[in-house]
Amino acid sequence: MMGPQQTFSRALVVIMAILLIIILMPTARVSAAPNYRVPAHYSGEAQKLADPTYGPIPGQSDHYNYYWGIERPFPGNITDPIFPTENGPPAPNDYTWQNLLSAEWVIFEFYQQGVETFTDEDFIKAGLPNNTRRRLMEIRNNEAGHLRIFQNQISPRSIKPGPCKYKFPLDDPIKYLAFMTVLEISSMVFLTGLVQQPELNVHKSAMVAIAATEARHETWALLDIWKENPFGGPTDTMFPYANQILYTTNAIIVPGSCPPENPEYPRPHQRLPFLSAAKDTKSLAPGSVVRLNFTDPNNQPHFHPGIQYYAVFFHGLLNISMPIDTKHWPKKDIAITIPPEFETKGVIVALVANTPGAPTFDTVVAGPAVILNQPVHLGPALL
Ligand SMILES: *[C@@H]1O[C@H](CO)[C@@H](O)[C@H](O)[C@H]1NC(C)=O
Ligand SMILES: *[C@@H]1O[C@H](CO)[C@@H](O)[C@H](O)[C@H]1NC(C)=O
Ligand SMILES: *[C@@H]1O[C@H](CO)[C@@H](O)[C@H](O)[C@H]1NC(C)=O
Ligand SMILES: *[C@@H]1O[C@H](CO)[C@@H](O)[C@H](O)[C@H]1NC(C)=O
């Protein structure tokens, strides 16, 4: 027979044992080897990049400024995904930085391939300044710095995605530079939305600093390439749904070309139908009437007969909604008027929503599309 004293000391032993297990558990988890494996089809070279101090450090090394090689700058020359080196749940902002790293690969590859494809003479023959290619190299180097910064912002518990293959307009220097303007200005717009995602203020500030870098690139292009006024109005365009803009870049990714281990891009996404203006569009300037084209035949919008849809245009800090007629689509095209109220500066973001002002991300049913106002003649040329 056990007395109350014995029962108590037995219970104490059990409690102590449980406590000991609880205390030891986290330690055991940290010291265990990570349960990932670098797949055999990778060399393992990229794992060196898991150490943020490996290679040139952005902000310290002029590699990210004045590297004049044609070969890919670090870390763009190491293209395998970087696998986690610690076990555990992802850090709170890992998805956001993974999205940004995947997007940065698009931008870095765009500059790298331009540097590889065009010569100084190609740009000079197109009537552009003789330092055009050198500036593009500098921008490429800055973008390589962004790759490294974003890799380092992702915690060691999450994979750091590698590049895919992309379709860029590389057959003509002017078309190439027009595309550059769209990429730079789109990245400025999407950063205004992305900055709402991080929990840490220091991450928000880092994104503002990156957006300012893209603005400098764009300012150079406006002044030296397009011989335009460099300013974009009192404020650039604010757009809250960053992942919707990121998703549109899937149109330039070669299907099936991404490392299979990459996380979905962007995460999360709504798979909204791509939106563009019809091919015969003459002008996208405020006041123009434009017919819409949902360019992916495999992903067309579904308009319900009882619902009034709107074209919603974002410019500066404002948005303007116009009701659209979807009743006879697709037999009859949907025509919209770009709000004449807007100044002819910067960009306009356009989308189709089921609510005026598209107040939440899930009211958006197609798009967005980025409409370039500066230089205004480039807008329709890009479609
Ligand atoms: C990548 O570039 C860096 C800096 O130029 C260089 O030190 C490194 O050897 C390169 N690595 C590979 C795998 O090409
Ligand atoms: C490049 O252009 C600048 C300004 O037009 C000119 O001063 C310079 O001599 C040119 N350099 C070469 C190498 O052609
Ligand atoms: C709509 O986009 C598709 C895909 O880019 C294109 O083939 C088609 O010609 C476009 N239609 C119009 C009217 O612009
Ligand atoms: C568009 O503007 C309206 C009115 O100012 C606002 O309520 C709405 O939230 C705005 N939409 C977005 C996506 O910011």
mmCIF file of C-alpha atoms in Angstrom, residues 186 189-190 239-249 251 270-277 293-295 312-314 348-353 358 361 364-371:
data_model
loop_
_atom_site.group_PDB
_atom_site.id
_atom_site.type_symbol
_atom_site.label_atom_id
_atom_site.label_comp_id
_atom_site.label_asym_id
_atom_site.label_seq_id
_atom_site.Cartn_x
_atom_site.Cartn_y
_atom_site.Cartn_z
ATOM 1 C CA SER A 186 6.800 48.268 -61.924
ATOM 2 C CA VAL A 189 5.036 50.361 -57.696
ATOM 3 C CA PHE A 190 5.054 46.873 -56.236
ATOM 4 C CA PHE A 239 -0.588 50.069 -55.177
ATOM 5 C CA PRO A 240 -1.374 47.799 -52.224
ATOM 6 C CA TYR A 241 -1.541 44.332 -53.817
ATOM 7 C CA ALA A 242 2.127 43.595 -54.411
ATOM 8 C CA ASN A 243 1.688 39.877 -55.109
ATOM 9 C CA GLN A 244 -0.737 40.658 -57.950
ATOM 10 C CA ILE A 245 1.982 42.663 -59.709
ATOM 11 C CA LEU A 246 4.528 39.921 -59.034
ATOM 12 C CA TYR A 247 2.180 37.310 -60.468
ATOM 13 C CA THR A 248 2.074 39.160 -63.822
ATOM 14 C CA THR A 249 5.827 38.525 -64.222
ATOM 15 C CA ALA A 251 4.099 35.864 -68.251
ATOM 16 C CA GLN A 270 -4.753 34.347 -56.911
ATOM 17 C CA ARG A 271 -3.918 33.287 -60.496
ATOM 18 C CA LEU A 272 -5.749 36.317 -61.902
ATOM 19 C CA PRO A 273 -6.197 36.550 -65.704
ATOM 20 C CA PHE A 274 -3.483 38.679 -67.349
ATOM 21 C CA LEU A 275 -4.760 42.012 -68.635
ATOM 22 C CA SER A 276 -3.460 44.087 -71.524
ATOM 23 C CA ALA A 277 -4.672 46.607 -74.099
ATOM 24 C CA ASN A 293 -7.360 41.921 -73.973
ATOM 25 C CA PHE A 294 -7.100 39.078 -71.464
ATOM 26 C CA THR A 295 -3.947 37.687 -73.011
ATOM 27 C CA VAL A 312 -10.082 50.643 -61.447
ATOM 28 C CA PHE A 313 -7.125 52.927 -62.186
ATOM 29 C CA PHE A 314 -4.473 53.759 -59.606
ATOM 30 C CA ILE A 348 -1.133 54.136 -63.971
ATOM 31 C CA VAL A 349 -2.030 50.682 -62.647
ATOM 32 C CA ALA A 350 -5.251 49.318 -64.165
ATOM 33 C CA LEU A 351 -7.306 46.298 -63.144
ATOM 34 C CA VAL A 352 -10.834 44.885 -63.299
ATOM 35 C CA ALA A 353 -12.724 44.537 -60.004
ATOM 36 C CA ALA A 358 -11.056 47.412 -55.349
ATOM 37 C CA PHE A 361 -7.403 42.038 -52.889
ATOM 38 C CA VAL A 364 -9.881 42.085 -58.125
ATOM 39 C CA VAL A 365 -10.919 39.746 -60.970
ATOM 40 C CA ALA A 366 -8.293 40.501 -63.675
ATOM 41 C CA GLY A 367 -4.957 42.289 -64.003
ATOM 42 C CA PRO A 368 -3.289 44.435 -62.884
ATOM 43 C CA ALA A 369 -1.577 46.018 -65.894
ATOM 44 C CA VAL A 370 1.020 48.759 -65.591
ATOM 45 C CA ILE A 371 0.516 51.661 -68.031
#
